[in-house]
Amino acid sequence: MDDDALRAWSVSVRYPGQPEPALADVSLSIGPQALTVALGPSGCGKTTLLNVLAGFVPPSQGRVTLAGAPITGPGADRAVVFQHDALLPWLDVRDNVAFALELQGVGRRERHARAEALLAEVGLAHAARQPVWTLSGGMRQRVGIARALASPSRALLMDEPFGALDAFTREQMQTLLLEVWRHSGRRIFLITHDIEEALFLATELVLMSPGPGRIVERIEPGFSRRWLAGEPVRALKSDPAFIALREHLLDTLARHRQANDKETA
Ligand SMILES: Nc1ncnc2c1ncn2[C@@H]1O[C@H](COP(=O)(O)OP(=O)(O)OP(=O)(O)O)[C@@H](O)[C@H]1O
Ligand SMILES: [Mg+2]
């Protein structure tokens, strides 16, 4: 057992007025080196699971812990990157990143220096003084990642961070994320409904299905470590092992969808 893990223990969540649980008996262990990806169709409880790990939503049953300590609410040890970035429009790029440092009481000069270093890490050194409304979608998400890195977090929780980006920018962001993962040494929990993104990034991939939201399969793809070891991204995504897993996941999703359709018919 990994003592430093971020863990969900048989977590169920039932929202008031909903006929069935949004999550039923979900267990997950995210170790300090993990890049755990939750993949699944709309409504299968991905965001609910992230919100439970973040401490925004309390489980109706079960519990969540970080390094053995119970999670009872949001905390600076878990930084969230939202699907729709939550940048502050009245601050420039650098001050958006420095905001988390200001909350920690870091002095002005130091927080600017640290924010600039984090922006360099996500390839945005040149944009530090730009107003956020001048940024493209991909740049905005990079500011969101830099801001999450500015907190003293031990985990980054990311809800569909690249969902709104075009395929090319998305691939660039995936490799940027792997660099950030390697350099920052922080575990990541990421949600996506893009099968290739999930397969490429995950050290552990959990496949979820709705009705009630649950984990139906777990695999350990291993392509992200191969990319970090120097294999090209396109070669990995066209590797027969990658394609076989992609087709397997598509099949599994289709089977669960059929089973759910029959139940509700
Ligand atoms: N605050 C809430 N109150 C009531 N029901 C909710 C609430 N949040 C989510 N739900 C319901 O719980 C289920 C799971 O929702 P959730 O947002 O976790 O799914 P998701 O997998 O993130 O979907 P998507 O891919 O569309 O973002 C859905 O049926 C949703 O309607
Ligand atoms: Mg969601």
Coordinates of C-alpha atoms and ligand atoms in Angstrom, one line a residue:
M1 CA 0.0 0.0 0.0
D2 CA 1.2 3.5 -0.9
D3 CA 1.2 5.5 2.3
D4 CA 1.5 8.9 0.5
A5 CA -1.4 8.3 -1.9
L6 CA -4.4 10.4 -2.5
R7 CA -7.1 7.8 -2.0
A8 CA -10.9 7.3 -2.4
W9 CA -12.2 4.5 -0.3
S10 CA -15.5 3.0 -1.5
V11 CA -16.9 6.4 -2.2
S12 CA -20.5 6.9 -3.1
V13 CA -22.2 10.2 -3.8
R14 CA -25.9 10.7 -4.0
Y15 CA -27.1 14.2 -4.9
P16 CA -30.4 15.2 -3.4
G17 CA -33.4 14.5 -5.7
Q18 CA -31.4 12.2 -8.1
P19 CA -32.8 8.7 -8.7
E20 CA -29.4 7.0 -8.6
P21 CA -26.0 7.7 -7.2
A22 CA -23.6 9.8 -9.3
L23 CA -20.9 7.6 -7.9
A24 CA -21.2 4.1 -6.5
D25 CA -18.4 2.4 -4.5
V26 CA -15.5 4.0 -6.2
S27 CA -12.0 3.2 -4.9
L28 CA -8.9 4.8 -6.3
S29 CA -5.3 5.3 -5.2
I30 CA -3.2 8.0 -6.7
G31 CA 0.4 7.6 -5.7
P32 CA 2.9 10.5 -5.6
Q33 CA 4.3 9.6 -9.0
A34 CA 1.0 8.9 -10.7
L35 CA -0.7 10.4 -13.6
T36 CA -4.2 8.9 -13.2
V37 CA -6.8 9.6 -15.9
A38 CA -10.5 9.1 -15.6
L39 CA -12.2 8.4 -19.0
G40 CA -15.8 8.0 -19.6
P41 CA -19.0 9.3 -21.3
S42 CA -20.9 12.4 -20.1
G43 CA -22.7 11.9 -16.8
C44 CA -20.6 9.0 -15.6
G45 CA -19.4 10.9 -12.5
K46 CA -16.0 12.1 -13.5
T47 CA -16.4 15.7 -12.2
T48 CA -18.1 14.4 -9.1
L49 CA -15.1 12.2 -8.4
L50 CA -12.7 15.1 -8.9
N51 CA -14.9 17.3 -6.7
V52 CA -14.7 14.6 -4.0
L53 CA -10.9 14.4 -4.2
A54 CA -10.7 18.2 -4.2
G55 CA -12.9 18.3 -1.1
F56 CA -15.7 20.3 -2.7
V57 CA -18.3 17.5 -2.5
P58 CA -18.4 15.3 0.6
P59 CA -19.0 11.6 -0.1
S60 CA -22.4 10.2 1.0
Q61 CA -20.5 7.0 1.9
G62 CA -16.8 6.1 2.1
R63 CA -14.0 8.5 2.7
V64 CA -11.1 10.3 1.0
T65 CA -7.6 10.6 2.4
L66 CA -4.2 12.2 1.4
A67 CA -1.2 10.4 3.0
G68 CA -3.6 8.8 5.4
A69 CA -5.2 12.1 6.7
P70 CA -8.9 12.6 6.0
I71 CA -9.9 15.2 3.4
T72 CA -12.8 17.2 4.8
G73 CA -12.7 20.2 2.5
P74 CA -10.6 22.1 -0.2
G75 CA -7.0 22.6 0.7
A76 CA -3.8 24.1 -0.8
D77 CA -2.3 20.6 -1.0
R78 CA -4.7 19.9 -4.0
A79 CA -4.7 22.5 -6.9
V80 CA -7.6 22.4 -9.3
V81 CA -7.4 23.3 -13.0
F82 CA -10.9 23.8 -14.3
Q83 CA -12.2 23.0 -17.8
H84 CA -13.2 26.7 -18.2
D85 CA -10.2 28.5 -16.9
A86 CA -10.9 30.7 -13.9
L87 CA -8.4 33.5 -14.8
L88 CA -8.9 36.9 -13.2
P89 CA -9.5 39.3 -16.1
W90 CA -8.4 42.4 -14.3
L91 CA -4.9 41.0 -13.6
D92 CA -2.2 40.4 -16.2
V93 CA -0.8 36.9 -16.9
R94 CA 2.0 37.2 -14.3
D95 CA -0.3 38.4 -11.6
N96 CA -2.8 35.6 -12.3
V97 CA 0.0 33.2 -11.5
A98 CA 1.3 35.2 -8.6
F99 CA -2.1 35.4 -7.0
A100 CA -1.7 32.0 -5.3
L101 CA 1.7 33.2 -4.0
E102 CA 0.1 36.4 -2.7
L103 CA -2.4 34.3 -0.7
Q104 CA 0.6 32.5 0.8
G105 CA 2.0 35.9 1.9
V106 CA 5.0 35.8 -0.5
G107 CA 6.4 39.3 -1.0
R108 CA 5.9 41.2 -4.3
R109 CA 9.4 40.9 -5.8
E110 CA 9.7 37.2 -5.0
R111 CA 6.2 36.3 -6.2
H112 CA 6.9 38.1 -9.5
A113 CA 10.2 36.1 -9.9
R114 CA 8.5 32.8 -9.1
A115 CA 5.6 33.5 -11.4
E116 CA 7.9 34.3 -14.2
A117 CA 9.8 31.1 -13.7
L118 CA 6.6 29.1 -13.7
L119 CA 5.4 30.9 -16.9
A120 CA 8.8 29.9 -18.5
E121 CA 8.1 26.3 -17.6
V122 CA 4.8 26.4 -19.6
G123 CA 6.4 28.3 -22.5
L124 CA 4.8 31.7 -21.7
A125 CA 7.8 33.8 -20.5
H126 CA 7.1 36.2 -23.3
A127 CA 3.4 36.8 -22.3
A128 CA 4.0 37.6 -18.6
R129 CA 2.7 41.2 -18.8
Q130 CA -0.1 40.6 -21.3
P131 CA -3.8 41.1 -20.2
V132 CA -5.4 37.7 -20.1
W133 CA -8.0 38.7 -22.7
T134 CA -5.3 38.8 -25.3
L135 CA -4.5 35.1 -24.9
S136 CA -5.6 32.1 -27.1
G137 CA -7.4 29.2 -25.4
G138 CA -4.3 27.1 -25.3
M139 CA -2.3 30.0 -23.7
R140 CA -5.1 30.5 -21.1
Q141 CA -4.9 26.8 -20.1
R142 CA -1.1 27.1 -19.7
V143 CA -1.6 30.1 -17.4
G144 CA -4.1 27.9 -15.4
I145 CA -1.4 25.2 -15.1
A146 CA 1.3 27.7 -14.1
R147 CA -1.1 29.0 -11.4
A148 CA -1.8 25.5 -10.1
L149 CA 1.9 24.9 -9.9
A150 CA 2.3 28.2 -7.8
S151 CA 0.3 26.6 -5.0
P152 CA 2.1 24.3 -2.5
S153 CA 0.0 21.5 -3.8
R154 CA 1.0 17.8 -3.8
A155 CA -1.7 17.0 -6.4
L156 CA -3.0 18.7 -9.6
L157 CA -6.7 17.9 -10.3
M158 CA -7.6 18.7 -13.9
D159 CA -11.1 18.6 -15.3
E160 CA -11.1 18.3 -19.1
P161 CA -8.3 20.9 -19.3
F162 CA -7.8 20.6 -23.0
G163 CA -11.4 19.9 -24.0
A164 CA -11.9 23.2 -25.8
L165 CA -8.7 23.1 -27.9
D166 CA -8.1 22.1 -31.5
A167 CA -6.4 18.7 -32.1
F168 CA -3.0 20.1 -32.8
T169 CA -2.9 22.5 -29.8
R170 CA -4.2 19.6 -27.7
E171 CA -1.4 17.4 -28.6
Q172 CA 1.1 20.1 -27.8
M173 CA -0.6 20.6 -24.4
Q174 CA -0.4 16.9 -23.7
T175 CA 3.4 16.8 -24.1
L176 CA 3.7 20.1 -22.2
L177 CA 1.7 18.5 -19.4
L178 CA 4.1 15.5 -19.3
E179 CA 7.1 17.9 -19.0
V180 CA 5.3 19.7 -16.2
W181 CA 4.5 16.4 -14.5
R182 CA 8.2 15.3 -14.7
H183 CA 9.6 18.7 -13.5
S184 CA 7.1 19.5 -10.8
G185 CA 7.2 16.0 -9.3
R186 CA 3.5 16.3 -8.5
R187 CA 0.8 13.7 -9.0
I188 CA -1.9 14.5 -11.5
F189 CA -5.6 13.4 -11.7
L190 CA -7.0 14.3 -15.1
I191 CA -10.4 13.9 -16.6
T192 CA -11.0 13.5 -20.3
H193 CA -13.4 11.9 -22.7
D194 CA -10.8 11.7 -25.4
I195 CA -9.6 8.0 -25.5
E196 CA -6.3 8.7 -27.2
E197 CA -5.5 11.5 -24.7
A198 CA -6.3 9.2 -21.8
L199 CA -4.1 6.3 -23.3
F200 CA -1.2 8.6 -24.1
L201 CA -1.1 10.4 -20.7
A202 CA -2.1 7.9 -18.1
T203 CA 0.1 5.8 -15.8
E204 CA -3.3 4.4 -14.6
L205 CA -6.4 4.8 -16.7
V206 CA -9.8 4.2 -15.0
L207 CA -12.7 3.7 -17.4
M208 CA -16.0 4.9 -15.9
S209 CA -19.6 4.2 -16.9
P210 CA -22.8 5.9 -15.8
G211 CA -26.0 4.6 -14.2
P212 CA -24.7 4.6 -11.4
G213 CA -21.3 6.2 -12.0
R214 CA -18.6 3.6 -11.4
I215 CA -15.2 2.3 -12.5
V216 CA -15.6 -0.6 -14.9
E217 CA -12.0 -1.1 -15.9
R218 CA -8.4 -0.1 -14.9
I219 CA -5.4 -0.3 -17.2
E220 CA -1.8 0.9 -17.0
P221 CA -0.9 2.0 -20.5
G222 CA 2.7 3.2 -19.9
F223 CA 3.0 5.4 -23.1
S224 CA 3.7 8.6 -21.1
R225 CA 6.9 7.2 -19.6
R226 CA 7.9 6.0 -23.1
W227 CA 7.4 9.5 -24.4
L228 CA 9.5 10.9 -21.6
A229 CA 12.2 8.3 -22.4
G230 CA 12.4 9.8 -25.9
E231 CA 9.9 8.0 -28.2
P232 CA 8.1 10.4 -30.6
V233 CA 4.4 11.1 -29.9
R234 CA 3.1 10.1 -33.3
A235 CA 5.0 6.8 -33.2
L236 CA 3.5 6.0 -29.8
K237 CA 0.0 6.9 -30.9
S238 CA 0.2 4.7 -33.9
D239 CA 2.0 1.8 -32.1
P240 CA 0.0 -1.4 -32.5
A241 CA -0.2 -1.8 -28.7
F242 CA -1.8 1.7 -28.5
I243 CA -4.3 1.0 -31.2
A244 CA -5.2 -2.4 -29.7
L245 CA -5.9 -0.7 -26.3
R246 CA -7.9 2.1 -28.0
E247 CA -10.1 -0.4 -29.8
H248 CA -10.5 -2.4 -26.6
L249 CA -11.6 0.7 -24.7
L250 CA -14.1 1.6 -27.5
D251 CA -15.5 -1.9 -27.3
T252 CA -15.9 -1.8 -23.6
L253 CA -17.6 1.6 -23.7
A254 CA -20.0 0.4 -26.3
R255 CA -20.8 -2.8 -24.3
H256 CA -21.6 -0.8 -21.2
R257 CA -23.7 1.7 -23.2
Q258 CA -25.7 -1.2 -24.7
A259 CA -26.2 -2.7 -21.2
N260 CA -27.4 0.7 -19.8
D261 CA -29.7 1.3 -22.8
K262 CA -31.3 -2.2 -22.1
E263 CA -31.8 -1.4 -18.5
T264 CA -33.5 1.9 -19.2
A265 CA -35.6 0.7 -22.1
Ligands
LIG1 N1 -24.7 19.4 -8.0 C1 -25.4 18.4 -8.5 N2 -26.7 18.2 -8.1 C2 -27.4 17.2 -8.6 N3 -27.0 16.4 -9.6 C3 -25.7 16.5 -10.0 C4 -24.9 17.5 -9.5 N4 -23.7 17.4 -10.1 C5 -23.8 16.4 -11.0 N5 -25.0 15.8 -10.9 C6 -25.4 14.6 -11.6 O1 -24.5 13.6 -11.3 C7 -24.2 12.8 -12.5 C8 -22.7 12.8 -12.8 O2 -22.3 14.1 -13.1 P1 -20.8 14.6 -13.4 O3 -20.8 16.0 -13.6 O4 -20.0 14.1 -12.3 O5 -20.5 13.8 -14.7 P2 -19.3 13.9 -15.7 O6 -18.8 12.5 -16.0 O7 -18.3 14.9 -15.2 O8 -20.0 14.4 -17.1 P3 -19.4 15.4 -18.2 O9 -18.5 14.6 -19.1 O10 -20.7 15.8 -19.0 O11 -18.8 16.6 -17.6 C9 -25.1 13.4 -13.6 O12 -26.3 12.7 -13.7 C10 -25.4 14.8 -13.1 O13 -26.6 15.3 -13.6
MG2 MG -17.7 16.8 -16.0

